[in-house]
Coordinates of N, CA and C in Angstrom, one line a residue:
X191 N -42.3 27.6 9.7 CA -40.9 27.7 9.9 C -40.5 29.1 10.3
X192 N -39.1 29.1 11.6 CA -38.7 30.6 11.4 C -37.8 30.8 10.2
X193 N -37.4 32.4 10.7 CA -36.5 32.9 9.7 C -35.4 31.9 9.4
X194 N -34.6 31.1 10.4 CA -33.6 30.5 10.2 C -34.1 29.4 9.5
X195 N -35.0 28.6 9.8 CA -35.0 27.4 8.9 C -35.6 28.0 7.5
X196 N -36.2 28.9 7.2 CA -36.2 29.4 5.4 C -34.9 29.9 5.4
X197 N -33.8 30.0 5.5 CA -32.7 30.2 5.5 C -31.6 29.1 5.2
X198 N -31.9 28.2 5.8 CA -31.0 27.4 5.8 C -31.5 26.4 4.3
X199 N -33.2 26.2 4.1 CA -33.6 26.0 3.1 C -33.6 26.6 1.8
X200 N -33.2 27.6 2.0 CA -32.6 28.4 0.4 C -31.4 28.4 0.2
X201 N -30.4 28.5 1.5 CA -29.0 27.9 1.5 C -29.4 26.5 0.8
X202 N -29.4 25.3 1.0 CA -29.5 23.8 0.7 C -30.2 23.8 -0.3
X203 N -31.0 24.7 -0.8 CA -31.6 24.7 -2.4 C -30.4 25.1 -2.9
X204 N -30.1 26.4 -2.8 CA -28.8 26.8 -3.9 C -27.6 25.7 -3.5
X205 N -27.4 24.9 -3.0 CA -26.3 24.5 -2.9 C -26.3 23.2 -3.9
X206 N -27.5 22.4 -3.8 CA -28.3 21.5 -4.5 C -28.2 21.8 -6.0
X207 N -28.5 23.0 -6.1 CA -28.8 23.3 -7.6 C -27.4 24.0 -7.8
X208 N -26.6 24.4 -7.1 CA -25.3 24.7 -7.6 C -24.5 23.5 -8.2
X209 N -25.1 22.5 -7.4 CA -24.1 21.6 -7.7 C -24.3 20.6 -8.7
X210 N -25.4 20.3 -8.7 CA -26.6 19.7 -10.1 C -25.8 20.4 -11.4
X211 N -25.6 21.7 -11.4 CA -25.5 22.7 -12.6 C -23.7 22.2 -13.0
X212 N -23.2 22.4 -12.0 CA -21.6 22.0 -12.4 C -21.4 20.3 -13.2
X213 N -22.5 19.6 -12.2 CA -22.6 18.0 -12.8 C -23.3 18.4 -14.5
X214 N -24.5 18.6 -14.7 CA -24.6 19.0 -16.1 C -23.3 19.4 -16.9
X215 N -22.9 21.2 -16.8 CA -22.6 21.4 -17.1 C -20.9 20.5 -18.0
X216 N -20.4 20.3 -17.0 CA -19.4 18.8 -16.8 C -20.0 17.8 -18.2
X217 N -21.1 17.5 -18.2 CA -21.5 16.2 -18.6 C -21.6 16.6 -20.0
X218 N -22.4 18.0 -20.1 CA -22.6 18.3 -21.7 C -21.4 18.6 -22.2
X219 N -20.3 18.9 -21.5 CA -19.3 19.2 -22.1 C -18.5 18.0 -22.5
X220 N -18.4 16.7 -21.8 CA -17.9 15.4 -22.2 C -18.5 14.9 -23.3
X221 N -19.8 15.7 -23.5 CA -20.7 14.6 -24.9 C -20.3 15.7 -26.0
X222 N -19.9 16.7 -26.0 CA -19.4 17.4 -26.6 C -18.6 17.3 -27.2
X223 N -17.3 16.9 -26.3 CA -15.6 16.7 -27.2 C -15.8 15.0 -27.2
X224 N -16.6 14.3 -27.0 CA -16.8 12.6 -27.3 C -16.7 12.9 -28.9
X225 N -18.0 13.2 -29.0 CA -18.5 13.8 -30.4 C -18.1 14.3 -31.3
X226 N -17.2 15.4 -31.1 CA -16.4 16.2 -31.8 C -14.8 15.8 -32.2
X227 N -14.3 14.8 -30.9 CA -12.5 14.7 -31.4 C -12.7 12.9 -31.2
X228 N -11.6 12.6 -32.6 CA -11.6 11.5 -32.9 C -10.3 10.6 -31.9
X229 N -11.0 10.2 -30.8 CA -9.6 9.7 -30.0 C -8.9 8.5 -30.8
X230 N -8.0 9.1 -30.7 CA -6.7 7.5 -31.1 C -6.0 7.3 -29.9
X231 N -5.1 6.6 -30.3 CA -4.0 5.8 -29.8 C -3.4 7.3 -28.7
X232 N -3.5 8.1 -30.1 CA -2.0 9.1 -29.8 C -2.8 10.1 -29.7
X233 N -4.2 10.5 -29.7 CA -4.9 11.9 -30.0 C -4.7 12.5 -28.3
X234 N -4.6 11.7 -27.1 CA -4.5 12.4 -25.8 C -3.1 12.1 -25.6
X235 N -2.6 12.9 -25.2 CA -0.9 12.5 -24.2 C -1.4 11.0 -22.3
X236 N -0.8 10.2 -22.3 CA -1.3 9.6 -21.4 C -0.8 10.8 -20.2
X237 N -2.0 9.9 -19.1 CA -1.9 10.9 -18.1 C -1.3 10.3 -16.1
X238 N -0.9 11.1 -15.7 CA 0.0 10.5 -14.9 C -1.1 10.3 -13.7
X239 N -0.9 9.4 -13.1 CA -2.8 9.1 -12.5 C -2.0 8.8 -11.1
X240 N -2.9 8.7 -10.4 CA -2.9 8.6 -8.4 C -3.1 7.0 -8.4
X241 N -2.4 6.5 -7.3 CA -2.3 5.2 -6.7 C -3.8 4.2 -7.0
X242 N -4.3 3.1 -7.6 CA -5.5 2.9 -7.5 C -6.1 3.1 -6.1
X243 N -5.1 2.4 -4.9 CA -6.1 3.0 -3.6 C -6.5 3.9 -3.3
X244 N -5.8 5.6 -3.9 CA -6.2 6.8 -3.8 C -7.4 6.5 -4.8
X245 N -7.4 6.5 -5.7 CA -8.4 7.0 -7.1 C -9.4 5.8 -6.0
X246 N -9.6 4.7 -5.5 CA -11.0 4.1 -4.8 C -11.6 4.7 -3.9
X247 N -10.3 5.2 -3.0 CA -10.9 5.6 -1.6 C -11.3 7.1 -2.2
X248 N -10.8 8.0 -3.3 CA -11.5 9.2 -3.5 C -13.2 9.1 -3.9
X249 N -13.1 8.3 -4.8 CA -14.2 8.0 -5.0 C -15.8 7.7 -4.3
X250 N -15.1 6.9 -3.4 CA -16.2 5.8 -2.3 C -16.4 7.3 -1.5
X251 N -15.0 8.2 -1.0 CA -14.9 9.4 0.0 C -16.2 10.0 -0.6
X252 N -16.1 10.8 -2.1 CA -16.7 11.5 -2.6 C -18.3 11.4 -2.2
X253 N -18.6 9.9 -2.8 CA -20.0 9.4 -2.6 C -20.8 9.6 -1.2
X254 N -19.3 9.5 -0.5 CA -19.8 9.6 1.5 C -20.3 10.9 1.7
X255 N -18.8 11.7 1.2 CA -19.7 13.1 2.0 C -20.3 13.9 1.2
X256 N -21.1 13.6 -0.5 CA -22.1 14.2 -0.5 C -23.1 13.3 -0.3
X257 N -23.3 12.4 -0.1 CA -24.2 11.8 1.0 C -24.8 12.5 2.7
X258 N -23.7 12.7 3.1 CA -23.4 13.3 4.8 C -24.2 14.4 4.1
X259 N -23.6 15.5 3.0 CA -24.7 16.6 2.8 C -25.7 16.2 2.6
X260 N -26.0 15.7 1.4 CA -27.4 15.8 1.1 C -28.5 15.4 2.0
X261 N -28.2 14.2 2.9 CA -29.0 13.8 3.8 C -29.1 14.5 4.9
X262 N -28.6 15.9 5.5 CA -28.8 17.1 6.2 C -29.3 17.8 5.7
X263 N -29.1 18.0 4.2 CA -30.2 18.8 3.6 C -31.0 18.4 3.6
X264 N -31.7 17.3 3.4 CA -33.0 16.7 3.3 C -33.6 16.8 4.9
X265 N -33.0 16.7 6.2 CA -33.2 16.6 7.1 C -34.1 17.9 7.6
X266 N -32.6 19.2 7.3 CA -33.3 20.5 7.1 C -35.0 20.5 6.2
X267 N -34.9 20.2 5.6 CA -36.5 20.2 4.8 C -37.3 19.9 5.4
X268 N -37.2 18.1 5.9 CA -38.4 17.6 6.2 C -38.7 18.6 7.7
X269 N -37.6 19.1 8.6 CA -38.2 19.4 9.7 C -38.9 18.8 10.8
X270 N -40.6 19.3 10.9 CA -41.1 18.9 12.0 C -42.1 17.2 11.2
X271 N -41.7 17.8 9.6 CA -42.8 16.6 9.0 C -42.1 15.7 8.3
X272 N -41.9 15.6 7.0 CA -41.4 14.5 5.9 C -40.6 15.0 5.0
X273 N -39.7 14.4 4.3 CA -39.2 15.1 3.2 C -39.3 14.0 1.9
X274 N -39.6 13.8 0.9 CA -39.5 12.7 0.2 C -40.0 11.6 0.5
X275 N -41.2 11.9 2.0 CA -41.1 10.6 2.5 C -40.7 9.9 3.5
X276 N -39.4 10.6 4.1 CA -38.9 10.0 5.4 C -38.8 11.6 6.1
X277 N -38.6 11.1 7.5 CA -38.9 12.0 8.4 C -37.7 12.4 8.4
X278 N -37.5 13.0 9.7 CA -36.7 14.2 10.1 C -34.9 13.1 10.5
X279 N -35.9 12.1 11.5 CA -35.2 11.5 12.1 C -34.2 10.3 11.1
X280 N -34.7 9.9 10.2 CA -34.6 8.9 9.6 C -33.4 9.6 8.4
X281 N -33.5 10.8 8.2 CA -32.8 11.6 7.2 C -31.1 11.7 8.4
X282 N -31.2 12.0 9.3 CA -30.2 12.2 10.4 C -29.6 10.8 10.4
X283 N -30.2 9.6 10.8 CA -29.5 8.2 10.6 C -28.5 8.6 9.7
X284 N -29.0 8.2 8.3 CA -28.2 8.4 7.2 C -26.8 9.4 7.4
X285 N -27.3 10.3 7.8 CA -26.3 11.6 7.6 C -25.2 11.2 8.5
X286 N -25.8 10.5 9.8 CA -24.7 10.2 10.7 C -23.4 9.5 10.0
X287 N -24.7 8.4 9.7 CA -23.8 6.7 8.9 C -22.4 7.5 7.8
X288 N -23.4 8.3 7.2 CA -22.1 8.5 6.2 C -21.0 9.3 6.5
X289 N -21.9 10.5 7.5 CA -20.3 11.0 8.5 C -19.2 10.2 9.1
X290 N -19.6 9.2 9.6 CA -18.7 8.0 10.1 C -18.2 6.9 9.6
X291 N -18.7 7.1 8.3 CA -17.5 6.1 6.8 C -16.9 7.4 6.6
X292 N -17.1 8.3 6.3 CA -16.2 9.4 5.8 C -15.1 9.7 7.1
X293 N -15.4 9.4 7.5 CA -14.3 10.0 8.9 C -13.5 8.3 8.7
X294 N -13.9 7.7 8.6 CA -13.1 6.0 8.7 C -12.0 5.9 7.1
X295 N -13.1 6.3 6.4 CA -12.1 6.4 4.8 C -11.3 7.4 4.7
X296 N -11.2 8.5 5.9 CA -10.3 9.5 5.7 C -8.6 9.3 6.3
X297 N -8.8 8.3 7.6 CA -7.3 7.2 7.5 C -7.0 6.9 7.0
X298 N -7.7 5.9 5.8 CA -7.1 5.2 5.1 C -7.0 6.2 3.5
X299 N -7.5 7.0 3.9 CA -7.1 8.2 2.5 C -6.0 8.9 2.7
X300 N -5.1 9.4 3.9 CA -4.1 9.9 4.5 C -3.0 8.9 4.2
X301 N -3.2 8.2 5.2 CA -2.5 7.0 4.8 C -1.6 6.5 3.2
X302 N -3.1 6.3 2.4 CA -2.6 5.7 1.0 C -1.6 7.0 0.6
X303 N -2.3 8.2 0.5 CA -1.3 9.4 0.1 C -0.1 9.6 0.7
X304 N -0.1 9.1 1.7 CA 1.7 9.5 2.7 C 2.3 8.1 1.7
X305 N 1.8 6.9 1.7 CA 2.6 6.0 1.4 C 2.8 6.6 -0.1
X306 N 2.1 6.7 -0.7 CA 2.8 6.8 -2.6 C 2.7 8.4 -2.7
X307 N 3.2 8.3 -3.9 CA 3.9 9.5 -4.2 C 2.5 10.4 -5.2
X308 N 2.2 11.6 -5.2 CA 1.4 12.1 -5.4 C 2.0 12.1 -7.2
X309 N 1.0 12.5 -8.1 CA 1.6 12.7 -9.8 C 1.5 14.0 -9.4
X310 N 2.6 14.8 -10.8 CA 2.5 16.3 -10.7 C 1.3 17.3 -11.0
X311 N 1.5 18.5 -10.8 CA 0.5 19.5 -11.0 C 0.5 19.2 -12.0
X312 N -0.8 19.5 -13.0 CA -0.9 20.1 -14.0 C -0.6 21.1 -14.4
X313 N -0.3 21.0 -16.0 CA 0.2 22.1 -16.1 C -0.2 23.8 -16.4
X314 N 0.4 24.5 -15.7 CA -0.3 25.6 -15.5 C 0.1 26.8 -15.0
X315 N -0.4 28.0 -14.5 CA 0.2 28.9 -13.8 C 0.3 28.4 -12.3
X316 N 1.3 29.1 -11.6 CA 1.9 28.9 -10.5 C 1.1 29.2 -8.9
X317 N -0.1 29.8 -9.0 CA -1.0 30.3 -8.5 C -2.2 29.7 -8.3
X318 N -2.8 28.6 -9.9 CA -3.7 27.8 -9.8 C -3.0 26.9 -8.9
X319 N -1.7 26.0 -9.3 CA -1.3 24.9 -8.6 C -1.1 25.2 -7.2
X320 N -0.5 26.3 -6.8 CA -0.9 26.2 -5.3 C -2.2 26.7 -4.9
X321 N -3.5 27.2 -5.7 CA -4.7 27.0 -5.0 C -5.2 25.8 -4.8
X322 N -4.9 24.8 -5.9 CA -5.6 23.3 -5.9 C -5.0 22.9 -4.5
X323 N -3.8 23.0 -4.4 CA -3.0 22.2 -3.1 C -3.7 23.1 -1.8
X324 N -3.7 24.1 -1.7 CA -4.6 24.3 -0.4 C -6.1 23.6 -0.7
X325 N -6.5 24.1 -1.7 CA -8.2 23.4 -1.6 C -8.1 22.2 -1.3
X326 N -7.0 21.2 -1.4 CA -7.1 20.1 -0.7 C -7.1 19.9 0.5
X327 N -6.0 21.1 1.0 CA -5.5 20.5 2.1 C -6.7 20.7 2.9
X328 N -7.5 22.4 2.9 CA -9.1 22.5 3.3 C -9.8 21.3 3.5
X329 N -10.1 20.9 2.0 CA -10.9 19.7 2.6 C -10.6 18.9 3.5
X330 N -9.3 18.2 3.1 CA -9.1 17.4 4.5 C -9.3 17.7 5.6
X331 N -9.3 18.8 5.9 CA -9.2 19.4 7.1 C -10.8 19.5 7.7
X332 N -11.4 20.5 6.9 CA -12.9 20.0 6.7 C -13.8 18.7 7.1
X333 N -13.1 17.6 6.5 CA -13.4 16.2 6.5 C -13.1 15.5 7.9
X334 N -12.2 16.2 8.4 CA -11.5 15.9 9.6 C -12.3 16.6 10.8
X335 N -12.7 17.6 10.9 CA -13.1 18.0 11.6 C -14.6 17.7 12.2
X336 N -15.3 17.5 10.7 CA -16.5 17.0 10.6 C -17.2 16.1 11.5
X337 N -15.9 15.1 11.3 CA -15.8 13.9 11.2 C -15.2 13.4 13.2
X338 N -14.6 14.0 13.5 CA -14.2 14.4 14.9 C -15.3 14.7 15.6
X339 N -15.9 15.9 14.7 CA -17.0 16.3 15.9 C -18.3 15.8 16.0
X340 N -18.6 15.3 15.2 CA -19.6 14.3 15.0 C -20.4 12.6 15.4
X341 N -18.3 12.4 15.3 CA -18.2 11.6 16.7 C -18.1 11.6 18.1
X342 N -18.0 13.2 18.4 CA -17.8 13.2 19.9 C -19.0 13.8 20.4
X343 N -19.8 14.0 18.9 CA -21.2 14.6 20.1 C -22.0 13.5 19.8
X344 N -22.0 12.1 19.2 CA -22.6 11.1 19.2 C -22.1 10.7 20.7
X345 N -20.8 10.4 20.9 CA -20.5 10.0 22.1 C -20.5 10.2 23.5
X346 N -20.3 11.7 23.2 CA -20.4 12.4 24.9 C -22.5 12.7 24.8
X347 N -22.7 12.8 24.0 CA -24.2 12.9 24.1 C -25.0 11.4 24.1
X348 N -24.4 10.7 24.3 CA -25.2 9.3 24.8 C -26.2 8.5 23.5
X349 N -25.9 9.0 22.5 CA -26.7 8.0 21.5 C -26.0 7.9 20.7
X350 N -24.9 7.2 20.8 CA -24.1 6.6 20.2 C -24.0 6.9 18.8
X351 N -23.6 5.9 17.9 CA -23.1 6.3 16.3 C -23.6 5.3 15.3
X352 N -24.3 5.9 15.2 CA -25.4 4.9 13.7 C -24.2 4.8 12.8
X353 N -24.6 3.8 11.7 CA -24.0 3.0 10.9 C -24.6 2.2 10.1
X354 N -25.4 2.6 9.3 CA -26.3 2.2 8.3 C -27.1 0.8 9.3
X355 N -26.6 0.1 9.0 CA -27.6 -1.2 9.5 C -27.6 -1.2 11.1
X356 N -27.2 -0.7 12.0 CA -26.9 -0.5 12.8 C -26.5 0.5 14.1
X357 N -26.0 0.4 15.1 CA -26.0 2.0 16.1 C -24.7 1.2 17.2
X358 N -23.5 1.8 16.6 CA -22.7 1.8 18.5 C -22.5 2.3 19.5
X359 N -23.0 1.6 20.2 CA -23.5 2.2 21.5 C -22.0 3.2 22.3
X360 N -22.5 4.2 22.9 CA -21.5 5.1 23.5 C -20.4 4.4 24.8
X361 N -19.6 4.2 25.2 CA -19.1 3.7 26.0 C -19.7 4.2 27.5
X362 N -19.6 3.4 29.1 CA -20.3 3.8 29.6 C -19.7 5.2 30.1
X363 N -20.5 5.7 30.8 CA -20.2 6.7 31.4 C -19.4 7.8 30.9
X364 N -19.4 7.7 29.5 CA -19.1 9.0 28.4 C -19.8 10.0 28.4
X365 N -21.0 9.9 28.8 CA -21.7 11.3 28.6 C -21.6 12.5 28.8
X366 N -21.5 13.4 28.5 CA -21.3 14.9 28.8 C -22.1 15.5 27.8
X367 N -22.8 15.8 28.8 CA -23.7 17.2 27.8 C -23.0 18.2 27.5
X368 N -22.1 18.9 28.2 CA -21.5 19.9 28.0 C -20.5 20.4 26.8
X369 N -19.9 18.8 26.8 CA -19.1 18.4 25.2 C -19.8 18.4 24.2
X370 N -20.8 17.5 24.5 CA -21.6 17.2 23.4 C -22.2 18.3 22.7
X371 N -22.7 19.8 23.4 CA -23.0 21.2 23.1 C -21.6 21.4 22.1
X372 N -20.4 21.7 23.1 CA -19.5 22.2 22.4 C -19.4 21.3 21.1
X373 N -19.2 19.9 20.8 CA -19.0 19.4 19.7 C -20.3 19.5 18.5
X374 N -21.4 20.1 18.6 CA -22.6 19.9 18.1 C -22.2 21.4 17.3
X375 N -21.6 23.1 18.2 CA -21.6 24.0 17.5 C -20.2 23.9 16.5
X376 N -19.5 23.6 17.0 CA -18.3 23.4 15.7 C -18.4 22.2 14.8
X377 N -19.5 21.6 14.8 CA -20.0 20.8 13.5 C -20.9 21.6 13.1
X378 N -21.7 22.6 13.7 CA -22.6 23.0 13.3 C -22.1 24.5 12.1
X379 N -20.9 25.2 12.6 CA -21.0 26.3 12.5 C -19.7 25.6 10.7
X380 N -18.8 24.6 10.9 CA -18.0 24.2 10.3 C -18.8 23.8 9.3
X381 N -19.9 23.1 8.8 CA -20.3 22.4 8.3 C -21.0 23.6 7.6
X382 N -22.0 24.4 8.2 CA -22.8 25.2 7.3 C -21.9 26.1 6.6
X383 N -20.8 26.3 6.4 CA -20.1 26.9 5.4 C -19.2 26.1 4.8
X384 N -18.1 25.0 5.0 CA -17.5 23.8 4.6 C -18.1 23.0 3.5
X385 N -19.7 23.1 3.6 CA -19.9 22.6 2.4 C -20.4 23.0 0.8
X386 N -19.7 24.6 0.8 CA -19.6 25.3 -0.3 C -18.2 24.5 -0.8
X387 N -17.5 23.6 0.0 CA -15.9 24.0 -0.7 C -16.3 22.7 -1.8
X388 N -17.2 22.2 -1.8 CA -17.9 20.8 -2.6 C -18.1 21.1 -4.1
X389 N -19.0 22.3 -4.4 CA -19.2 22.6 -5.7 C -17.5 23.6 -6.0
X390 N -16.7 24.1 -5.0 CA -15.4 24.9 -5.2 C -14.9 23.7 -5.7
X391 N -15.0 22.6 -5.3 CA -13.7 22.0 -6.4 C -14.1 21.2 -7.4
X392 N -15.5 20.5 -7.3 CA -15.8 20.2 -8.7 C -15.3 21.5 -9.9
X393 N -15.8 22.3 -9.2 CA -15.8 23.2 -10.6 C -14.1 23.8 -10.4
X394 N -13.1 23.4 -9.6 CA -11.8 23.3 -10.2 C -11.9 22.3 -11.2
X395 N -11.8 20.8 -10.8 CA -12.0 20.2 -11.9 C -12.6 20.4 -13.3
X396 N -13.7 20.6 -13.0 CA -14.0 21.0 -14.4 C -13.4 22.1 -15.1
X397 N -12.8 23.2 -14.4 CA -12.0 23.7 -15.4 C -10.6 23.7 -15.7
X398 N -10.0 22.7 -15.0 CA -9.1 21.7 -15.9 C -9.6 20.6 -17.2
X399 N -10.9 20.1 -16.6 CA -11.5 19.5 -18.2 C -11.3 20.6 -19.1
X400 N -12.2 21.3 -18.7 CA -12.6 22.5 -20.1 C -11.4 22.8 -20.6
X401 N -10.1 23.1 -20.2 CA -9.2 23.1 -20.8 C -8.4 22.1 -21.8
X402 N -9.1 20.5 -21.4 CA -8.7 19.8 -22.5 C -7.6 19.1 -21.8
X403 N -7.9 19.2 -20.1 CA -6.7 18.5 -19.5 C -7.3 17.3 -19.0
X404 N -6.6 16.0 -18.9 CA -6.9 14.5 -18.5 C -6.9 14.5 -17.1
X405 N -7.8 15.8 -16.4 CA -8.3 15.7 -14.9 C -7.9 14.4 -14.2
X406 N -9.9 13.8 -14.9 CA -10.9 13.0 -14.7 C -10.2 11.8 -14.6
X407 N -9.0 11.2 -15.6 CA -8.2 10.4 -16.1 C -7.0 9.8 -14.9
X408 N -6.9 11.0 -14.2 CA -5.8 10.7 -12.6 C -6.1 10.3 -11.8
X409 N -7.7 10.7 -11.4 CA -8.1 10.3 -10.1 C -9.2 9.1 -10.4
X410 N -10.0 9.1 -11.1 CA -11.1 8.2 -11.7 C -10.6 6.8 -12.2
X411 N -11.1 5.8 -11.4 CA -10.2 4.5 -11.6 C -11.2 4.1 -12.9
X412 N -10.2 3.2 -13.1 CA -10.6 2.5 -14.8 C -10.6 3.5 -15.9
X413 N -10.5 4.8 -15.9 CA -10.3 5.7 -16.8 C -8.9 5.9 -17.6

């Protein structure tokens, strides 16, 4: 491998193990206050929670686009050979598929949010609450962009858009190589830094947990 791909493979390690470390850390800390505080009735204040369609579609979202990463990362790895087992190519399927549910569940994630009414900030200083609200708005944006360009370099590049069980085909005479360039470097250049903002907001969340706030309880359905 050159310099760039041991590069991008230590990026996708640390990002991997950044993110692994926030899910632990997260987890030990829930077996912690499980253990330690006796919930009643009355021991939490109830908590003001997001629309169930929001709390589904965040969820399903969630699963998509660290999917869309991880399966780039894995892709990055295997390279010219295997990674886990599957090749280069086979890791890129996946990555596509889940780019293009994540781009499809982001309609209907816009959507559910315009229709109902968001619950309030938590409570807090005036500076956290407006960084959460940009770090959202980021992602979306993020998610959108992704998600745009990924489809248009499936399409102007003539191999259409995988979809787990399946591939749709590009419409005729869509092709453009030239787009397809341009759409491939602003997925390219978006993406290799865009997906730091992943472990940035878990670990917002979690440090509204650590503080003993009913995060997890707003957006997490059945909670």
């Amino acid at each position: 491998f050159g310099s760039s791909h041991l590069r991008q493979a230590s990026l996708g390690g640390n990002f991997l193990y950044l993110t692994i470390m926030l899910h632990r850390l997260a987890t030990l800390r829930l077996g912690h206050r499980l253990a330690s505080r006796n919930f009643t009735a009355n021991s939490v204040a109830p908590a003001e929670k997001y629309k169930l369609p929001v709390q589904v579609n965040h969820a399903i979202s969630g699963a998509s686009v660290l999917g869309a990463v991880g399966t780039v990362l894995a892709a990055q790895q295997a390279g010219k050979g295997k990674f886990l087992g599957v090749d280069r190519g086979s890791w890129m399927f996946w990555h596509k598929s889940f780019g293009l549910l994540t781009g499809g569940l982001l309609v209907f994630r816009v959507g559910a949010r315009l229709l109902s009414k968001a619950p309030a900030h938590l409570p807090g200083p005036a500076w956290i609450q407006r960084a959460g609200t940009a770090t959202h708005l980021v992602l979306y944006a993020f998610t959108a962009v992704m998600a745009a360009s990924g489809i248009r370099m499936g399409v102007t590049g003539g191999k259409g858009l995988p979809f787990f069980w399946t591939t749709f085909d590009s419409p005729p005479n869509a092709g453009d190589p030239a787009q397809a360039k341009q759409a491939f470097k602003v997925h390219k250049f978006v993406g290799y830094y865009g997906k730091f903002l992943i472990p940035a907001h878990m670990g917002g969340a979690g440090f509204h947990f650590f503080k003993g706030q009913t995060i997890f309880a707003r957006i997490v359905p059945g909670l």
